[in-house]
Amino acid sequence: MNAVVLRGVAVAAGLAAIGYGVDGVLTHQQATRPPNTVVWLIGGVLVHDALLVPATMLVGFLLTRLVPPPYRSVAQGALLVSAAVALSSLPLWRGYGGDPGNPTVNPLPYGRNLALVLAVVWAGAAALMVSRAVRARRGIIQSGDAGAARRSADRRRTRSG
C-alpha cells in the first residue's frame, strides 16, 4: 500500500474519531458539560507544556551526564514507560473514584500492583543493560553493521592464533 494512501486513511480515521467525540459532547450537553470539557482539554495542554515537557528534558539532560551511552537508551525507555504507567494509573493508586460504602469499586491494591509493574519494567531494563555489558566485554560491537561481530571474532582469532 502506498504511504500517501495509508497516511490519508489514518488522517480520515482520526478526523472521524474527533468528529464522533465532538458530536457526543455537543449532543449530550447535560451529561458532558462542554465548558468543563474545554477546561479539561486546555488544562491537559498546559500541564503537558508547562510540566511534562520540561521534566522530560531535564531527565534527558541528566541521563546524558550520568548514564554511559550504551545504556542510555535503555534507561530512557524504562523511564518513559515508568512515567506513562504511573501517570495512567494515578487515579487508581490515589484512590480517586472510590466509594467507601461500596468496597467493590476499587477493590485491588493498586499501589502494590504499580510497584510490581515498575519492578518488572526495571528488571527488564537491567537485564538488557547486563546483556549489553556482557556483549561489550566479549567484543561484540553494538553497531548497525551486520558483519561487525564476525569481523570482531576474526580479529580475536588472529590475535590468539
PDB file of C-alpha atoms in Angstrom, residues 20-153:
ATOM      1  CA  TYR A  20     -17.632  11.424  16.729  1.00  0.00           C
ATOM      2  CA  GLY A  21     -16.268  12.781  20.019  1.00  0.00           C
ATOM      3  CA  VAL A  22     -17.309  16.372  19.304  1.00  0.00           C
ATOM      4  CA  ASP A  23     -20.761  15.170  18.251  1.00  0.00           C
ATOM      5  CA  GLY A  24     -21.094  13.235  21.504  1.00  0.00           C
ATOM      6  CA  VAL A  25     -20.034  16.209  23.618  1.00  0.00           C
ATOM      7  CA  LEU A  26     -22.407  18.593  21.861  1.00  0.00           C
ATOM      8  CA  THR A  27     -25.341  16.169  21.603  1.00  0.00           C
ATOM      9  CA  HIS A  28     -25.291  15.159  25.265  1.00  0.00           C
ATOM     10  CA  GLN A  29     -24.558  18.538  26.816  1.00  0.00           C
ATOM     11  CA  GLN A  30     -26.240  17.815  30.121  1.00  0.00           C
ATOM     12  CA  ALA A  31     -24.082  14.739  30.705  1.00  0.00           C
ATOM     13  CA  THR A  32     -20.816  16.049  29.253  1.00  0.00           C
ATOM     14  CA  ARG A  33     -20.924  19.734  30.253  1.00  0.00           C
ATOM     15  CA  PRO A  34     -18.941  21.189  27.299  1.00  0.00           C
ATOM     16  CA  PRO A  35     -17.418  24.089  29.298  1.00  0.00           C
ATOM     17  CA  ASN A  36     -15.865  21.538  31.676  1.00  0.00           C
ATOM     18  CA  THR A  37     -14.584  19.577  28.678  1.00  0.00           C
ATOM     19  CA  VAL A  38     -12.925  22.692  27.263  1.00  0.00           C
ATOM     20  CA  VAL A  39     -11.293  23.455  30.629  1.00  0.00           C
ATOM     21  CA  TRP A  40     -10.060  19.853  30.866  1.00  0.00           C
ATOM     22  CA  LEU A  41      -8.603  19.915  27.348  1.00  0.00           C
ATOM     23  CA  ILE A  42      -6.856  23.272  27.859  1.00  0.00           C
ATOM     24  CA  GLY A  43      -5.600  22.112  31.256  1.00  0.00           C
ATOM     25  CA  GLY A  44      -4.139  18.996  29.652  1.00  0.00           C
ATOM     26  CA  VAL A  45      -2.231  21.060  27.107  1.00  0.00           C
ATOM     27  CA  LEU A  46      -0.953  23.441  29.796  1.00  0.00           C
ATOM     28  CA  VAL A  47       0.143  20.632  32.118  1.00  0.00           C
ATOM     29  CA  HIS A  48       1.882  18.902  29.226  1.00  0.00           C
ATOM     30  CA  ASP A  49       3.713  22.025  28.072  1.00  0.00           C
ATOM     31  CA  ALA A  50       4.444  23.514  31.496  1.00  0.00           C
ATOM     32  CA  LEU A  51       5.313  20.381  33.477  1.00  0.00           C
ATOM     33  CA  LEU A  52       5.807  17.210  31.462  1.00  0.00           C
ATOM     34  CA  VAL A  53       7.969  18.544  28.630  1.00  0.00           C
ATOM     35  CA  PRO A  54      10.399  20.449  30.911  1.00  0.00           C
ATOM     36  CA  ALA A  55      10.608  17.462  33.277  1.00  0.00           C
ATOM     37  CA  THR A  56      11.344  15.120  30.365  1.00  0.00           C
ATOM     38  CA  MET A  57      14.001  17.497  29.052  1.00  0.00           C
ATOM     39  CA  LEU A  58      15.627  17.757  32.492  1.00  0.00           C
ATOM     40  CA  VAL A  59      15.674  13.984  32.945  1.00  0.00           C
ATOM     41  CA  GLY A  60      17.101  13.560  29.439  1.00  0.00           C
ATOM     42  CA  PHE A  61      19.824  16.095  30.205  1.00  0.00           C
ATOM     43  CA  LEU A  62      20.684  14.331  33.467  1.00  0.00           C
ATOM     44  CA  LEU A  63      20.782  10.961  31.709  1.00  0.00           C
ATOM     45  CA  THR A  64      23.315  12.263  29.188  1.00  0.00           C
ATOM     46  CA  ARG A  65      25.543  13.278  32.091  1.00  0.00           C
ATOM     47  CA  LEU A  66      25.074  10.254  34.352  1.00  0.00           C
ATOM     48  CA  VAL A  67      24.441   7.183  32.179  1.00  0.00           C
ATOM     49  CA  PRO A  68      27.025   5.807  29.713  1.00  0.00           C
ATOM     50  CA  PRO A  69      25.936   5.788  26.040  1.00  0.00           C
ATOM     51  CA  PRO A  70      25.377   2.019  25.623  1.00  0.00           C
ATOM     52  CA  TYR A  71      22.828   2.053  28.448  1.00  0.00           C
ATOM     53  CA  ARG A  72      21.307   5.499  27.972  1.00  0.00           C
ATOM     54  CA  SER A  73      18.584   4.465  25.528  1.00  0.00           C
ATOM     55  CA  VAL A  74      17.538   1.598  27.808  1.00  0.00           C
ATOM     56  CA  ALA A  75      17.301   3.930  30.806  1.00  0.00           C
ATOM     57  CA  GLN A  76      15.362   6.485  28.768  1.00  0.00           C
ATOM     58  CA  GLY A  77      12.915   3.843  27.584  1.00  0.00           C
ATOM     59  CA  ALA A  78      12.414   2.452  31.081  1.00  0.00           C
ATOM     60  CA  LEU A  79      11.868   5.942  32.488  1.00  0.00           C
ATOM     61  CA  LEU A  80       9.316   6.820  29.812  1.00  0.00           C
ATOM     62  CA  VAL A  81       7.429   3.548  30.311  1.00  0.00           C
ATOM     63  CA  SER A  82       7.524   4.046  34.091  1.00  0.00           C
ATOM     64  CA  ALA A  83       6.184   7.584  33.794  1.00  0.00           C
ATOM     65  CA  ALA A  84       3.409   6.542  31.409  1.00  0.00           C
ATOM     66  CA  VAL A  85       2.330   3.629  33.609  1.00  0.00           C
ATOM     67  CA  ALA A  86       2.450   5.709  36.790  1.00  0.00           C
ATOM     68  CA  LEU A  87       0.519   8.623  35.290  1.00  0.00           C
ATOM     69  CA  SER A  88      -2.126   6.430  33.700  1.00  0.00           C
ATOM     70  CA  SER A  89      -2.699   4.568  36.962  1.00  0.00           C
ATOM     71  CA  LEU A  90      -2.603   7.700  39.145  1.00  0.00           C
ATOM     72  CA  PRO A  91      -6.373   7.847  39.767  1.00  0.00           C
ATOM     73  CA  LEU A  92      -6.430   4.219  40.885  1.00  0.00           C
ATOM     74  CA  TRP A  93      -3.450   4.185  43.215  1.00  0.00           C
ATOM     75  CA  ARG A  94      -4.509   7.515  44.722  1.00  0.00           C
ATOM     76  CA  GLY A  95      -7.964   6.049  45.376  1.00  0.00           C
ATOM     77  CA  TYR A  96      -9.912   8.569  43.297  1.00  0.00           C
ATOM     78  CA  GLY A  97     -13.369   7.456  42.264  1.00  0.00           C
ATOM     79  CA  GLY A  98     -13.714   5.010  45.106  1.00  0.00           C
ATOM     80  CA  ASP A  99     -16.778   4.831  47.308  1.00  0.00           C
ATOM     81  CA  PRO A 100     -16.277   3.974  50.991  1.00  0.00           C
ATOM     82  CA  GLY A 101     -19.793   2.490  51.041  1.00  0.00           C
ATOM     83  CA  ASN A 102     -19.015   0.186  48.107  1.00  0.00           C
ATOM     84  CA  PRO A 103     -15.722  -1.684  48.549  1.00  0.00           C
ATOM     85  CA  THR A 104     -16.042  -3.313  45.111  1.00  0.00           C
ATOM     86  CA  VAL A 105     -15.408  -0.058  43.213  1.00  0.00           C
ATOM     87  CA  ASN A 106     -11.618  -0.055  43.705  1.00  0.00           C
ATOM     88  CA  PRO A 107     -11.027  -3.483  45.266  1.00  0.00           C
ATOM     89  CA  LEU A 108      -7.374  -4.080  44.370  1.00  0.00           C
ATOM     90  CA  PRO A 109      -4.121  -2.878  45.979  1.00  0.00           C
ATOM     91  CA  TYR A 110      -3.238  -0.576  43.079  1.00  0.00           C
ATOM     92  CA  GLY A 111      -0.149   0.896  44.742  1.00  0.00           C
ATOM     93  CA  ARG A 112       1.352  -2.551  45.184  1.00  0.00           C
ATOM     94  CA  ASN A 113       0.405  -3.539  41.651  1.00  0.00           C
ATOM     95  CA  LEU A 114       2.016  -0.387  40.268  1.00  0.00           C
ATOM     96  CA  ALA A 115       5.185  -1.204  42.196  1.00  0.00           C
ATOM     97  CA  LEU A 116       5.171  -4.726  40.716  1.00  0.00           C
ATOM     98  CA  VAL A 117       4.740  -3.437  37.160  1.00  0.00           C
ATOM     99  CA  LEU A 118       7.546  -0.915  37.647  1.00  0.00           C
ATOM    100  CA  ALA A 119       9.757  -3.642  39.122  1.00  0.00           C
ATOM    101  CA  VAL A 120       9.192  -5.770  36.011  1.00  0.00           C
ATOM    102  CA  VAL A 121       9.973  -2.809  33.733  1.00  0.00           C
ATOM    103  CA  TRP A 122      13.223  -2.040  35.547  1.00  0.00           C
ATOM    104  CA  ALA A 123      14.190  -5.716  35.824  1.00  0.00           C
ATOM    105  CA  GLY A 124      13.829  -5.951  32.056  1.00  0.00           C
ATOM    106  CA  ALA A 125      15.889  -2.788  31.630  1.00  0.00           C
ATOM    107  CA  ALA A 126      18.564  -4.130  33.980  1.00  0.00           C
ATOM    108  CA  ALA A 127      18.672  -7.439  32.092  1.00  0.00           C
ATOM    109  CA  LEU A 128      19.103  -5.591  28.808  1.00  0.00           C
ATOM    110  CA  MET A 129      21.887  -3.449  30.289  1.00  0.00           C
ATOM    111  CA  VAL A 130      23.673  -6.534  31.633  1.00  0.00           C
ATOM    112  CA  SER A 131      23.312  -8.186  28.236  1.00  0.00           C
ATOM    113  CA  ARG A 132      24.880  -5.162  26.572  1.00  0.00           C
ATOM    114  CA  ALA A 133      27.715  -5.113  29.106  1.00  0.00           C
ATOM    115  CA  VAL A 134      28.448  -8.818  28.573  1.00  0.00           C
ATOM    116  CA  ARG A 135      28.379  -8.407  24.806  1.00  0.00           C
ATOM    117  CA  ALA A 136      30.715  -5.416  25.037  1.00  0.00           C
ATOM    118  CA  ARG A 137      33.162  -7.410  27.193  1.00  0.00           C
ATOM    119  CA  ARG A 138      33.098 -10.245  24.678  1.00  0.00           C
ATOM    120  CA  GLY A 139      33.963  -7.760  21.964  1.00  0.00           C
ATOM    121  CA  ILE A 140      30.713  -7.927  20.074  1.00  0.00           C
ATOM    122  CA  ILE A 141      30.348  -4.498  18.592  1.00  0.00           C
ATOM    123  CA  GLN A 142      26.998  -2.812  19.168  1.00  0.00           C
ATOM    124  CA  SER A 143      26.527  -1.182  15.801  1.00  0.00           C
ATOM    125  CA  GLY A 144      24.152  -1.473  12.921  1.00  0.00           C
ATOM    126  CA  ASP A 145      26.879  -3.178  10.865  1.00  0.00           C
ATOM    127  CA  ALA A 146      25.777  -6.789  10.344  1.00  0.00           C
ATOM    128  CA  GLY A 147      29.333  -8.044   9.843  1.00  0.00           C
ATOM    129  CA  ALA A 148      30.838  -6.234  12.824  1.00  0.00           C
ATOM    130  CA  ALA A 149      30.509  -9.198  15.189  1.00  0.00           C
ATOM    131  CA  ARG A 150      32.061 -11.554  12.637  1.00  0.00           C
ATOM    132  CA  ARG A 151      34.985  -9.215  11.975  1.00  0.00           C
ATOM    133  CA  SER A 152      35.495  -8.760  15.706  1.00  0.00           C
ATOM    134  CA  ALA A 153      35.593 -12.548  16.194  1.00  0.00           C
TER     135      ALA A 153
END
